Each structure stands twice: as structure tokens, then as C-alpha cells.
CSV table of C-alpha atoms in Angstrom, one decimal:
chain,number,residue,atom,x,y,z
A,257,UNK,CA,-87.4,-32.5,62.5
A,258,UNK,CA,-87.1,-31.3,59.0
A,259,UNK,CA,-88.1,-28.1,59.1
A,260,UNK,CA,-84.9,-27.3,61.7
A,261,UNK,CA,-82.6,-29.4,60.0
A,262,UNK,CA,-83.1,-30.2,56.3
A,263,UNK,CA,-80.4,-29.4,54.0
A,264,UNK,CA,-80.9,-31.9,51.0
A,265,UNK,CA,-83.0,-32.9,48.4
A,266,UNK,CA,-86.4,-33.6,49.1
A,267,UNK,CA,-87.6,-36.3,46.5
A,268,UNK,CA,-91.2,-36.6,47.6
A,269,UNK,CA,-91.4,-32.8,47.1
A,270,UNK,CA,-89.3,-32.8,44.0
A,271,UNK,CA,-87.0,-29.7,45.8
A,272,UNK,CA,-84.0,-28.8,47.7
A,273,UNK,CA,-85.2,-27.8,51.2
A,274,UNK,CA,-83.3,-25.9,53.7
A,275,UNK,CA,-84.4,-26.2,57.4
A,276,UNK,CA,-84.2,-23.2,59.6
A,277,UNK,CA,-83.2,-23.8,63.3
A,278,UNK,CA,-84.5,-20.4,64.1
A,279,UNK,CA,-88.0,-21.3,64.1
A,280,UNK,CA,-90.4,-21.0,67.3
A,281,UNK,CA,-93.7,-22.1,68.5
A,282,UNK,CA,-96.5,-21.6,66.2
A,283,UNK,CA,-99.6,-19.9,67.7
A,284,UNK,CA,-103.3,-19.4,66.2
A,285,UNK,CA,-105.8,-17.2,67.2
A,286,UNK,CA,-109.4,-17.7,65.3
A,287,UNK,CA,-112.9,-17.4,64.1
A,288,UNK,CA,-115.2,-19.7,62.9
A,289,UNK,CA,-118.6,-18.9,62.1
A,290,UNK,CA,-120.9,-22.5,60.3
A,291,UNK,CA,-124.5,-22.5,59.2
A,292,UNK,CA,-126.4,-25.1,58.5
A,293,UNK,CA,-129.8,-26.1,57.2
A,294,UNK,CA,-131.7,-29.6,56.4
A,295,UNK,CA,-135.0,-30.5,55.1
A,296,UNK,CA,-136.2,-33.7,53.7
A,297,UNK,CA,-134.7,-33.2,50.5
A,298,UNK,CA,-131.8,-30.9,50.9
A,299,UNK,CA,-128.5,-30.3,53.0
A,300,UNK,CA,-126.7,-26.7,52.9
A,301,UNK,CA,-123.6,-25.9,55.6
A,302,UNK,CA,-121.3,-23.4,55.3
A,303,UNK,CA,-118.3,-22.0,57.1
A,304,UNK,CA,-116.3,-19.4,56.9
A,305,UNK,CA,-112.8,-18.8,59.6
A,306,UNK,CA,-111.0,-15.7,60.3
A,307,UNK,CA,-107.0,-16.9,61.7
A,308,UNK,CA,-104.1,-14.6,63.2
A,309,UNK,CA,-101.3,-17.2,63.0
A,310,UNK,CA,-98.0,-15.8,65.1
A,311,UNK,CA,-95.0,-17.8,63.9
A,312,UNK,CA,-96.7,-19.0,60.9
A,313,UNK,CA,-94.0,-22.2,59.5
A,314,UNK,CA,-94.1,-22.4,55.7
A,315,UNK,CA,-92.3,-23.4,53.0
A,316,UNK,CA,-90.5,-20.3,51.1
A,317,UNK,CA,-89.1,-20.4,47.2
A,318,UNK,CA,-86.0,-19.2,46.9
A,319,UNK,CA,-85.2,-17.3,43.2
A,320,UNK,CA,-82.2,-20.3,43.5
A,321,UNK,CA,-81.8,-24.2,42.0
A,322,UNK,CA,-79.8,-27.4,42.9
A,323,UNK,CA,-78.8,-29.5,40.1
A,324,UNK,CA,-76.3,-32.9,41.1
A,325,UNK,CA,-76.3,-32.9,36.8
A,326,UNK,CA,-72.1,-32.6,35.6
A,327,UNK,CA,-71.5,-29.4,33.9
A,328,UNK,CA,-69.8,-29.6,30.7
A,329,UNK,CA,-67.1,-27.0,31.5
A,330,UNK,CA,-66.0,-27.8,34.8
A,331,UNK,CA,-66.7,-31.4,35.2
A,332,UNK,CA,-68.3,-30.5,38.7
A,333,UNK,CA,-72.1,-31.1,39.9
A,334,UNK,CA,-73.9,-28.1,39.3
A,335,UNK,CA,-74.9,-27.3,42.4
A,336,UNK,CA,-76.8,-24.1,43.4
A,337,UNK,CA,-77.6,-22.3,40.5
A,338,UNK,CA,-80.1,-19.1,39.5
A,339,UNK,CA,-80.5,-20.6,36.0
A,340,UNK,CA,-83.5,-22.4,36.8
A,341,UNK,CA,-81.6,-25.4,36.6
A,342,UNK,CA,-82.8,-28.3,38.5
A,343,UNK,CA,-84.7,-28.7,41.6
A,344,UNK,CA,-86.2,-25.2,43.1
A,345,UNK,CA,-84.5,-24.3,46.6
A,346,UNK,CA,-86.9,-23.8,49.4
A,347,UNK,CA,-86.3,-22.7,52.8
A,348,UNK,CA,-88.3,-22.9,55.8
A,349,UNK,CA,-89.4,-19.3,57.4
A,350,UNK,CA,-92.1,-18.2,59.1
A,351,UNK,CA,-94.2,-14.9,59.7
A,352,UNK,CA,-97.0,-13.5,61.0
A,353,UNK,CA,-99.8,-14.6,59.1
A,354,UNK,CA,-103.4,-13.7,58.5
A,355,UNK,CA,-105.6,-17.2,57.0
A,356,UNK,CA,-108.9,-16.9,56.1
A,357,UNK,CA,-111.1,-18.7,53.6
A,358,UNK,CA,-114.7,-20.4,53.3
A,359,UNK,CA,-116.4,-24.2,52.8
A,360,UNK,CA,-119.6,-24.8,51.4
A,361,UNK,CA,-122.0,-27.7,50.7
A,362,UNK,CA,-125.3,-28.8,49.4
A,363,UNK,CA,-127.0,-31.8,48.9
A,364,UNK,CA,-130.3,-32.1,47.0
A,365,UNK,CA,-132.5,-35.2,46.2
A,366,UNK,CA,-133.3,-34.1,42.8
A,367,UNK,CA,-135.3,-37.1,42.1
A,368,UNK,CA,-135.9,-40.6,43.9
A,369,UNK,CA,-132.5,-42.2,44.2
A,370,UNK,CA,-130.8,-39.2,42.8
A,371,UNK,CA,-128.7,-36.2,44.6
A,372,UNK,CA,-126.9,-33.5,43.0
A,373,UNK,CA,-124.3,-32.3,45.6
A,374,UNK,CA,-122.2,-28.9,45.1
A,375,UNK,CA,-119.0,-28.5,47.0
A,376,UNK,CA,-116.8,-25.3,47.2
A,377,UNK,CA,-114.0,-24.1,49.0
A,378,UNK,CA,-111.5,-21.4,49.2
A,379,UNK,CA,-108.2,-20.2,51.4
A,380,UNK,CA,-106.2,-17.1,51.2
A,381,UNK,CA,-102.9,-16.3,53.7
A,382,UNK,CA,-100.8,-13.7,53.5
A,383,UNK,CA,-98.0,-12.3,55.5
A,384,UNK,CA,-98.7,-9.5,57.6
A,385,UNK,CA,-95.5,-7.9,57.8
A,386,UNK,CA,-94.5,-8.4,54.0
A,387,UNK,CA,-98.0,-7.9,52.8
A,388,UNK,CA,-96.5,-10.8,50.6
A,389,UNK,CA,-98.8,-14.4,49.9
A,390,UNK,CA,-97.5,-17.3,51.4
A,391,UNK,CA,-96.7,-19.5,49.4
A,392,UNK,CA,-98.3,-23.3,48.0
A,393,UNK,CA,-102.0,-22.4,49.1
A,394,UNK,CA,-104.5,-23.7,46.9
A,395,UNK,CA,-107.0,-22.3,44.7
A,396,UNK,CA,-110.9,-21.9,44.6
A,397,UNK,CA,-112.6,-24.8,44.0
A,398,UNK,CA,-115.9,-25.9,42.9
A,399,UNK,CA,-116.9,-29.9,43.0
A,400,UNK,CA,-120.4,-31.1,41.2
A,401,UNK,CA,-121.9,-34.7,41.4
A,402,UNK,CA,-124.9,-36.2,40.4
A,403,UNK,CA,-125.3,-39.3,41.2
A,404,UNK,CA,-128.3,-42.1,41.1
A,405,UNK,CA,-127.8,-44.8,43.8
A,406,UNK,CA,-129.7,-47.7,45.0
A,407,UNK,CA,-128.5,-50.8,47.0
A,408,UNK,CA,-128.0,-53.0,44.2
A,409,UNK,CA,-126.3,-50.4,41.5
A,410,UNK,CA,-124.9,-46.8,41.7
A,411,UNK,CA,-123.3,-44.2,38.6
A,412,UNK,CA,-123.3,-41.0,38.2
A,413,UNK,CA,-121.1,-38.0,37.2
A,414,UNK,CA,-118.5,-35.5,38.6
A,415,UNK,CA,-117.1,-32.1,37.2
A,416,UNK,CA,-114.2,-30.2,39.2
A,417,UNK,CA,-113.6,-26.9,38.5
A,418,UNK,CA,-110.2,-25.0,39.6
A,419,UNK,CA,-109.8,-21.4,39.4
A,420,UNK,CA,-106.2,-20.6,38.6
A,421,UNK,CA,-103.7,-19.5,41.3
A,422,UNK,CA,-102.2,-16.1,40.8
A,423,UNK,CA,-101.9,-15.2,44.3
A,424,UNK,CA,-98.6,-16.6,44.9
A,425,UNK,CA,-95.9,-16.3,46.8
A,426,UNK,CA,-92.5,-14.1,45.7
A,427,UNK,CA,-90.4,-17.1,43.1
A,428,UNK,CA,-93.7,-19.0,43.3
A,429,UNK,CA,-95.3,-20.3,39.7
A,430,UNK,CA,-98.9,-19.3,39.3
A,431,UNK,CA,-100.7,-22.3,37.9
A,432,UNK,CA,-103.8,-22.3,35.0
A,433,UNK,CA,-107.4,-22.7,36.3
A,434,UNK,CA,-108.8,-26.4,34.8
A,435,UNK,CA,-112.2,-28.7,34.7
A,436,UNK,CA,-112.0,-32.2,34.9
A,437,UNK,CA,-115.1,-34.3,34.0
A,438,UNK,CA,-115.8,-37.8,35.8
A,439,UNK,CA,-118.1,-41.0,35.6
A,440,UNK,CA,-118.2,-43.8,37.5
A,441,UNK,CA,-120.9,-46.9,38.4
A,442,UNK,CA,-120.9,-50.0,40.0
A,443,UNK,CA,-123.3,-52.6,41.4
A,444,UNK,CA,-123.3,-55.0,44.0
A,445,UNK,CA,-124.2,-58.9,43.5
A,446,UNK,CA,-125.3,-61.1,45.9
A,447,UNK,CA,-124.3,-65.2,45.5
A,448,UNK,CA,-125.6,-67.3,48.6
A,449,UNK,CA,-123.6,-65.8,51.4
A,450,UNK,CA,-121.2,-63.7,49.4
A,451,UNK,CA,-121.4,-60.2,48.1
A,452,UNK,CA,-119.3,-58.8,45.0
A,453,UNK,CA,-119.0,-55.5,44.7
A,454,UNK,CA,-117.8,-53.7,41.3
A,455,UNK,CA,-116.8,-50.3,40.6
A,456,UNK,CA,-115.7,-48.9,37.6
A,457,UNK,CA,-114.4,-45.2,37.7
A,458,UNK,CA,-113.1,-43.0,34.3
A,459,UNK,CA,-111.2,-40.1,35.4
A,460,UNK,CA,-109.9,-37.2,33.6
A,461,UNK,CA,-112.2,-38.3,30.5
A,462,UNK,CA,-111.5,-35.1,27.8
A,463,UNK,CA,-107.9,-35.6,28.5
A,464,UNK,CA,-107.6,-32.4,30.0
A,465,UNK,CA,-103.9,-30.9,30.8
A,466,UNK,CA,-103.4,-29.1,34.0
A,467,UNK,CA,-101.4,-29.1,36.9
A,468,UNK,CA,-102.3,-28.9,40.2
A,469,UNK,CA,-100.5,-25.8,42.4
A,470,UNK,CA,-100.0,-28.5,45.3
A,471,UNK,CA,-98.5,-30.9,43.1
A,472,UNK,CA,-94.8,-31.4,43.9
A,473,UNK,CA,-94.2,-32.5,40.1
A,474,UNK,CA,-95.8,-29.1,38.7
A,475,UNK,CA,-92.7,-27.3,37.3
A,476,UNK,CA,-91.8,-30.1,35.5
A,477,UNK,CA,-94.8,-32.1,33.7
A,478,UNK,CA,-98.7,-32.4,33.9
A,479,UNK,CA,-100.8,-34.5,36.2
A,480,UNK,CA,-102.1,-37.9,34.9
A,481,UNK,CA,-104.6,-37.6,31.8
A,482,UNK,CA,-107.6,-39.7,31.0
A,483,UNK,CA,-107.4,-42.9,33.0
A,484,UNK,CA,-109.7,-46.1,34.2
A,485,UNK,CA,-109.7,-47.9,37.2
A,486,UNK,CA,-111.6,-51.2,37.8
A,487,UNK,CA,-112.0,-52.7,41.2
A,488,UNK,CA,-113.5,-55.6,42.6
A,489,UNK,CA,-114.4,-56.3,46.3
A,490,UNK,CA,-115.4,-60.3,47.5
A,491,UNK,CA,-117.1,-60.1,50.4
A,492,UNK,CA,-117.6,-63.4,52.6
């Protein structure tokens, strides 16, 4: 598996990774503690977990580069490099880990047809004999949606909010915190015995920059900007 053996580049991941055939067993020991509540008109859970992780398996940046590019001196691939040229050298290690972090939701029917729903979540891990973050863990986030639905036609609005990431890992970028507003509708139309079903979503509508701290294409450009997606769905 890769995490033994790698020793190439990993495109998917846009990196170099370098397995580790030292590696053993993971082993977790936890706590999770959930609440939840329900009424007629609202929903609430949360959880929060408490893990020991022995032999935690992670992905570790390296303060090195790999670069096939020709240099202009040598005529030779570039290779391994510390001039941040290239794809960013990882290396799978592991440690003994502490991971602990919360979920929460809640749904509310504001009005008839229409819920407002409020999503949050939030991870930390570090290594417990480095004191050090593991690395790629993601940020808090916060998801709102209001939405108005019946069985014939549905819209509504989202807004995700992203803290930024500054506890990072030792060569790890921290990434900028971001909101990203989103609409969609659709409606469903019935013809004899068929069904058609439309949906129209507009992501990303204020253009907003950002990049997201699990994105493999991160240190090198922004995710996708304001975009609109159309779908259609014949049902017979």
C-alpha cells in the first residue's frame, strides 16, 4: 500500500510522497458523548469525542520539493530541492496522537414550508510526544440554509463560513478563513406518467477567493469562483 511503499509523485495530491515501511498497527481509544433534542418544529444534536490514537498514520511536510522541470545550468531535472520549487515532499510518519473536536446541528421550521438549519463542526490533533499539530486537519466550520420546500418547487439559500487554519503542522501553510454565499431552486413537473425534475444551483456567487486547507491544489491557485450548474432529471 502506499503509505509503505510510495516513492513518486502523487498527482491526485499534487506532491511527492514518500512511504514509510516502518509503520505499525494503528490503535484508537475514545469518547463520545451526543445529545439530542426534537419538538415539532425543531431538531438540535450535538457531539463531542475525546481520541488517544497510538500509531497515529499521517501525512508529514517535509521543508523539501521535487521538481522533474530542466535546470538551466546543469541541463538535469531538478529534483529534490529546498527552494520551494515544485511539488512539496511529504512523508508518511506516525505518532501518538490526541483527536478531539465537536458536531452540531439544528433544524427549525421557521415558518410553514420553511427550515433554517445551522451546521458546525470542528477537529483539533496533535502529537503527543512533539506537542506538534498534525498536519492537513481542517478548520471550524459553520454551514447556514434556509430553505422553503414543497413537493412541487423548492429554493432557498446557503452561507459557509470557514475560520482560517493556523494550527498547522511544522512546513504546513496556514490557509485564510472565507464565506461563500449559495442559492439554488428547482421544481418538479408532472406530464401523464412522467416526472421532470429541475434544479438550478449558483455557487460561489460574490466570487469569493479562498482556498480550502484540504485542497491538494492550495499552494498553487484558488478553488473554483462563481459558477452555475443546471440539471435535469426525466423520470419514467
Amino acid at each position: 500500500i502506499e503509505e509503505l511503499s510510495s516513492y513518486s509523485v502523487h498527482e491526485a495530491l499534487a506532491s511527492f510522497d514518500i512511504g514509510n515501511r516502518s509503520l505499525n498497527k494503528e490503535n484508537t481509544t475514545g469518547l463520545d458523548i451526543g445529545l439530542k433534542s426534537h419538538g415539532n418544529n425543531y431538531l438540535v444534536e450535538v457531539t463531542g469525542y475525546y481520541n488517544k490514537v497510538n500509531n497515529l498514520i499521517y501525512r508529514k511536510p517535509l521543508a523539501l520539493f521535487y521538481s522533474d522541470n530542466i535546470n538551466s545550468n546543469t541541463g538535469m531535472p531538478v529534483g529534490f530541492n529546498t527552494d520551494e520549487d515544485g511539488l512539496q515532499v511529504y512523508q508518511y510518519n506516525q505518532a501518538d496522537a490526541i483527536v478531539y473536536g465537536f458536531e452540531s446541528k439544528l433544524n427549525l421550521e421557521v415558518y410553514q414550508n420553511v427550515t433554517a438549519t445551522f451546521i458546525s463542526d470542528y477537529v483539533r490533533a496533535k502529537n503527543q510526544t512533539t506537542d506538534e499539530n498534525i498536519s492537513q486537519i481542517p478548520p471550524f466550520r459553520f454551514l447556514m440554509e434556509l430553505r422553503h420546500a414543497t413537493p412541487k418547487h423548492w429554493y432557498g439559500f446557503t452561507w459557509n463560513l470557514v475560520a482560517a487554519q493556523n494550527d498547522v503542522a511544522p512546513n504546513e501553510d496556514p490557509t485564510a478563513g472565507y464565506g461563500l454565499l449559495g442559492l439554488y431552486g428547482g421544481l418538479k413537473l408532472i406530464t401523464g406518467e412522467f416526472a421532470h425534475i429541475i434544479n438550478l444551483k449558483f455557487s460561489n456567487v460574490l466570487d469569493q477567493k479562498y482556498k480550502d486547507h484540504l485542497s491538494a491544489i492550495k499552494d498553487f491557485t484558488f478553488m473554483p469562483g462563481r459558477n452555475i450548474q443546471l440539471n435535469y432529471k426525466f423520470i419514467f
